[in-house]
GROMACS .gro file of N, CA and C in nm:
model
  228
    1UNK      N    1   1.977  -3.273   0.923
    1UNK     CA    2   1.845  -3.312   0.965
    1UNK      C    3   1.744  -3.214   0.907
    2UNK      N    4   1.630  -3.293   0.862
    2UNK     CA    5   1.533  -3.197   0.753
    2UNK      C    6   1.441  -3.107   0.869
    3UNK      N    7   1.420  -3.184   0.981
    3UNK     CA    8   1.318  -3.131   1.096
    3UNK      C    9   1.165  -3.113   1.017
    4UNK      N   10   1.117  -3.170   0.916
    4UNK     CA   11   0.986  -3.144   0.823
    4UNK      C   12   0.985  -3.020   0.767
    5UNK      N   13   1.078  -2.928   0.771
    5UNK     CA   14   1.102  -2.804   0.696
    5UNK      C   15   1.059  -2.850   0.517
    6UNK      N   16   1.008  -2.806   0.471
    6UNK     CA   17   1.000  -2.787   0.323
    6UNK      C   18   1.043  -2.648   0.262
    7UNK      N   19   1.115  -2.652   0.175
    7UNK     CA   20   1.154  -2.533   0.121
    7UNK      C   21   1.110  -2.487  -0.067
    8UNK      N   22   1.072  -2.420  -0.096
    8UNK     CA   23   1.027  -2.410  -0.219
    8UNK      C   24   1.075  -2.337  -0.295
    9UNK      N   25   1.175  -2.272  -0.389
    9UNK     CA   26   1.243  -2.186  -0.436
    9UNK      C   27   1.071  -2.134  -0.582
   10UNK      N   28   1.080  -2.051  -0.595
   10UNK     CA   29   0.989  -1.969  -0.702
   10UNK      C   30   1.081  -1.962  -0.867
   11UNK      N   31   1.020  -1.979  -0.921
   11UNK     CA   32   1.144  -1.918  -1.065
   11UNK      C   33   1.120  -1.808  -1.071
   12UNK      N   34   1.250  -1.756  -1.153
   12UNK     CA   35   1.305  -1.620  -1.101
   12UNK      C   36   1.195  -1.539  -1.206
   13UNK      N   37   1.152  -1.639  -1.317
   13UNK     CA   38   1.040  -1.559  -1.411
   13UNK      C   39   0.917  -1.534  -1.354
   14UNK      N   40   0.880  -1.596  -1.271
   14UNK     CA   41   0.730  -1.548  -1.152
   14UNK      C   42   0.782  -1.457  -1.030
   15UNK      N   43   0.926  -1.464  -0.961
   15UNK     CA   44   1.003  -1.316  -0.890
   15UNK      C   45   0.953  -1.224  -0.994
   16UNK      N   46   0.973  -1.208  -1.132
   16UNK     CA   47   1.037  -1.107  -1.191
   16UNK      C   48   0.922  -1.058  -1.216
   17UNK      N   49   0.822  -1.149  -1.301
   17UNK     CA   50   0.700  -1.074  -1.301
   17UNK      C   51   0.623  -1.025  -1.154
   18UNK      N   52   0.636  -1.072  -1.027
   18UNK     CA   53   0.583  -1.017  -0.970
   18UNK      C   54   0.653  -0.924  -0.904
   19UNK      N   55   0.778  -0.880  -0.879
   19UNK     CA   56   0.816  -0.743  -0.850
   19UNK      C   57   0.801  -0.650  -0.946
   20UNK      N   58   0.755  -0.659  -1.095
   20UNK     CA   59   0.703  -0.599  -1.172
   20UNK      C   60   0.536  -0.566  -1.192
   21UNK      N   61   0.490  -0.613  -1.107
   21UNK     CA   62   0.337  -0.619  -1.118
   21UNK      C   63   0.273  -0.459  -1.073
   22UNK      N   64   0.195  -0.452  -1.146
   22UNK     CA   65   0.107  -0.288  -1.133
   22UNK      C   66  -0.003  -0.348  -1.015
   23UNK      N   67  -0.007  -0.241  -0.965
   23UNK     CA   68  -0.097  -0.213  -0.832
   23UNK      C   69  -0.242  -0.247  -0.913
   24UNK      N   70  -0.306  -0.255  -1.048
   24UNK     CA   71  -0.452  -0.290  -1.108
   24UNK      C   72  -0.398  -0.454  -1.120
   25UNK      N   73  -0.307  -0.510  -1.151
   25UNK     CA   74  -0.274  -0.605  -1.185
   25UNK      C   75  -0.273  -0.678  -1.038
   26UNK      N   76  -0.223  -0.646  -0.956
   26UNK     CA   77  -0.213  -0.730  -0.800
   26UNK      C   78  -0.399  -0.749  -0.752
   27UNK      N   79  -0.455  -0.611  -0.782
   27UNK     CA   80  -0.606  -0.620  -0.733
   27UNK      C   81  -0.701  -0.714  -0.791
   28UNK      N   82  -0.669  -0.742  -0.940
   28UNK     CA   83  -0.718  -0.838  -1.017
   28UNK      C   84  -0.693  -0.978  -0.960
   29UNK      N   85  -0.603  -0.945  -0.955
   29UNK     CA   86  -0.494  -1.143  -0.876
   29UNK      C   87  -0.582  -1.172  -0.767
   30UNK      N   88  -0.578  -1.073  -0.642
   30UNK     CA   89  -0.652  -1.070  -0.539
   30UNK      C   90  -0.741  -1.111  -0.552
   31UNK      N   91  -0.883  -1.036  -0.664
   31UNK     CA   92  -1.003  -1.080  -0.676
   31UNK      C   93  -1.054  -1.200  -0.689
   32UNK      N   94  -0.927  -1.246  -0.772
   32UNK     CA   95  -0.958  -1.405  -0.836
   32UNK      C   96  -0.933  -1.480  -0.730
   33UNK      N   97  -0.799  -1.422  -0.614
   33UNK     CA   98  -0.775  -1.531  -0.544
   33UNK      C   99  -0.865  -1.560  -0.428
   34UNK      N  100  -0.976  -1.418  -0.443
   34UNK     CA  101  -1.054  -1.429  -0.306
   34UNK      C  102  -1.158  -1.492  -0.356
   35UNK      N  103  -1.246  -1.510  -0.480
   35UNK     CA  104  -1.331  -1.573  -0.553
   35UNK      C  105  -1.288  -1.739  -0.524
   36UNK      N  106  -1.184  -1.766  -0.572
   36UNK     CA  107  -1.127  -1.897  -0.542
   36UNK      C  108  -1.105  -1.975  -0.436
   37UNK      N  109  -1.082  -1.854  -0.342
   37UNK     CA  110  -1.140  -1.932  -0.171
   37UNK      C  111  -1.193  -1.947  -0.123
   38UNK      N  112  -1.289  -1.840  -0.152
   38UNK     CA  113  -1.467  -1.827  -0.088
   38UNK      C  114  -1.559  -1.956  -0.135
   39UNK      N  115  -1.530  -2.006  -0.297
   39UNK     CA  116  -1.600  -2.084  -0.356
   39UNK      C  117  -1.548  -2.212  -0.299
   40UNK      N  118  -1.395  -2.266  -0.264
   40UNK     CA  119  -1.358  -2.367  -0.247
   40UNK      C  120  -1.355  -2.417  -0.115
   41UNK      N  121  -1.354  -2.316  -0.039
   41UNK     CA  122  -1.317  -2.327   0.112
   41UNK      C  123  -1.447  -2.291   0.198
   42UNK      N  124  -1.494  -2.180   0.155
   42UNK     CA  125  -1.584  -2.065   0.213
   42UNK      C  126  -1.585  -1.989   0.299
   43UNK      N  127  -1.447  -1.942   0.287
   43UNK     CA  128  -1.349  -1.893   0.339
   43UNK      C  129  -1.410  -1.751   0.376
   44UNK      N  130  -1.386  -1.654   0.550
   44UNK     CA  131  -1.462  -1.567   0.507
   44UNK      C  132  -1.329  -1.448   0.494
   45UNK      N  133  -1.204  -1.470   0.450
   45UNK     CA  134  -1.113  -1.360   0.408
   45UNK      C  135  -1.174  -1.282   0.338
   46UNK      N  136  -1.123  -1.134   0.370
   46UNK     CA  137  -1.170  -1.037   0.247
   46UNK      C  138  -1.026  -1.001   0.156
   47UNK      N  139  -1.104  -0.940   0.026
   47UNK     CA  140  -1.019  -0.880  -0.017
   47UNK      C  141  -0.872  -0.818   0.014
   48UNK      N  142  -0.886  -0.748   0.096
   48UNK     CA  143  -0.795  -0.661   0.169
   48UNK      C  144  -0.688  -0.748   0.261
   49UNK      N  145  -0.710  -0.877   0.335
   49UNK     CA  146  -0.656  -0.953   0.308
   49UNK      C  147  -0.564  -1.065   0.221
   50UNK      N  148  -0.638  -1.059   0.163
   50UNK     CA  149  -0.538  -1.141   0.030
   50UNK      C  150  -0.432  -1.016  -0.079
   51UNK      N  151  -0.506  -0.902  -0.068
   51UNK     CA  152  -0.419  -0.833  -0.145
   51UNK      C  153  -0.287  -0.758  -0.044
   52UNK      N  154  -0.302  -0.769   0.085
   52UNK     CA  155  -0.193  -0.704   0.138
   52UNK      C  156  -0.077  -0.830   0.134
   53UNK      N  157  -0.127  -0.936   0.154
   53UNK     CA  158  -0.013  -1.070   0.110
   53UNK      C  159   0.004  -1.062   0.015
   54UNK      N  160  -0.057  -1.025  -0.097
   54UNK     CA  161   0.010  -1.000  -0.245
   54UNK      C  162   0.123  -0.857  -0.206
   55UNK      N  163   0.099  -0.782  -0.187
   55UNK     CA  164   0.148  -0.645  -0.169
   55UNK      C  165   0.297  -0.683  -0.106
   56UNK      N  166   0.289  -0.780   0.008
   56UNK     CA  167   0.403  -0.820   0.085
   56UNK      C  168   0.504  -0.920  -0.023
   57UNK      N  169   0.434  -1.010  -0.086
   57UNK     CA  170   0.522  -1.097  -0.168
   57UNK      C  171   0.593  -1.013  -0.261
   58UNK      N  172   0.516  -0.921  -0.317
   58UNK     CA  173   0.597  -0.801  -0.433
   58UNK      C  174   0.670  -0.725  -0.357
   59UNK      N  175   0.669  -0.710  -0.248
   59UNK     CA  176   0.788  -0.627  -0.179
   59UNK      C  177   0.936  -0.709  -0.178
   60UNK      N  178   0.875  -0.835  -0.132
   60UNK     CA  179   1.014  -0.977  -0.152
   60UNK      C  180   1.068  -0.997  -0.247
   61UNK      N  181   0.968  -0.957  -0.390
   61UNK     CA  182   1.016  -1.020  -0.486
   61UNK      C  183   1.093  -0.910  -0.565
   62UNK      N  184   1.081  -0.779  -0.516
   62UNK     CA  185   1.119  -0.681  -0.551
   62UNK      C  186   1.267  -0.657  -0.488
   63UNK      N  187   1.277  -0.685  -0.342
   63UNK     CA  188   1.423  -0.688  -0.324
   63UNK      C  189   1.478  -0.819  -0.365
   64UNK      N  190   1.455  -0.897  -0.392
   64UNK     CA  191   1.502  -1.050  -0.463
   64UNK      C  192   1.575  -1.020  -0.572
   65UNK      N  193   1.514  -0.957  -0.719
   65UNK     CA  194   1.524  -0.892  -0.825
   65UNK      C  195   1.646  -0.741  -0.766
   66UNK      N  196   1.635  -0.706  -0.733
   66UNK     CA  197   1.727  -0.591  -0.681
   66UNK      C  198   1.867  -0.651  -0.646
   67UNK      N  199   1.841  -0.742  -0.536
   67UNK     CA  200   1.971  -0.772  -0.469
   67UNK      C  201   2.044  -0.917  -0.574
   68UNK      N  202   1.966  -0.910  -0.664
   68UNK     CA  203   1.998  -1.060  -0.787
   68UNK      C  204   1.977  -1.207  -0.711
   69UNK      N  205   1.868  -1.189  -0.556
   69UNK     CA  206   1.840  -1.303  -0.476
   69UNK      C  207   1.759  -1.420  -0.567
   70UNK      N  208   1.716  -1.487  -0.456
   70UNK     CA  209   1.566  -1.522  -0.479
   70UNK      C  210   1.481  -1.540  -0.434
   71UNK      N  211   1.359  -1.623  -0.441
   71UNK     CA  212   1.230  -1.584  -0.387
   71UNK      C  213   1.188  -1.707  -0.275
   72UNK      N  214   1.174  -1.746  -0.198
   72UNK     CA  215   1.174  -1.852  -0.149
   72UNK      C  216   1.064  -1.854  -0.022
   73UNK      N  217   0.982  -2.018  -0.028
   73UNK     CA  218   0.881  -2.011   0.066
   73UNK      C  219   0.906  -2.147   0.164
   74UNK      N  220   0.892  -2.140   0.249
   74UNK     CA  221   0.867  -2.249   0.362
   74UNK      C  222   0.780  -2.275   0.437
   75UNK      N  223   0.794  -2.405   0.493
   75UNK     CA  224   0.662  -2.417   0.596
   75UNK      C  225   0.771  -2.577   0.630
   76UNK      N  226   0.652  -2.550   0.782
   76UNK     CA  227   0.690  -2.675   0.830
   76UNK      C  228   0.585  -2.780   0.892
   0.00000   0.00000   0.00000
């Protein structure tokens, strides 16, 4: 039984680059991604928000890449 679970596996080439990502490189991502929500949504997240969820996904994707896992997202 699915229960509306969706599951999303990442390729291991977007894991890899992002447990490889430089701390100027995540802040850049951030910027764009907070530009991109503010404009679309009007969203009032800050920065510091969106980059500590970046910060958290590179921690995942970093033991993913370590343990030869993978990267995986859900929602229901």
């Amino acid at each position: 039984m699915n229960d509306g679970v969706e599951v999303f596996a990442l390729p291991q080439r977007l894991t890899g680059a992002l447990a490889n990502a430089s701390s100027a490189e995540l802040e850049e991502l951030a910027g764009r991604w907070t530009t991109q929500v503010r404009s679309e949504d009007g969203d009032d997240m800050t920065d510091d928000d969106l980059l500590a969820v970046l910060q958290g996904v590179v921690r995942l994707a970093a033991s993913a890449v370590d343990t030869g896992g993978g990267l995986y997202s859900w929602s229901s």
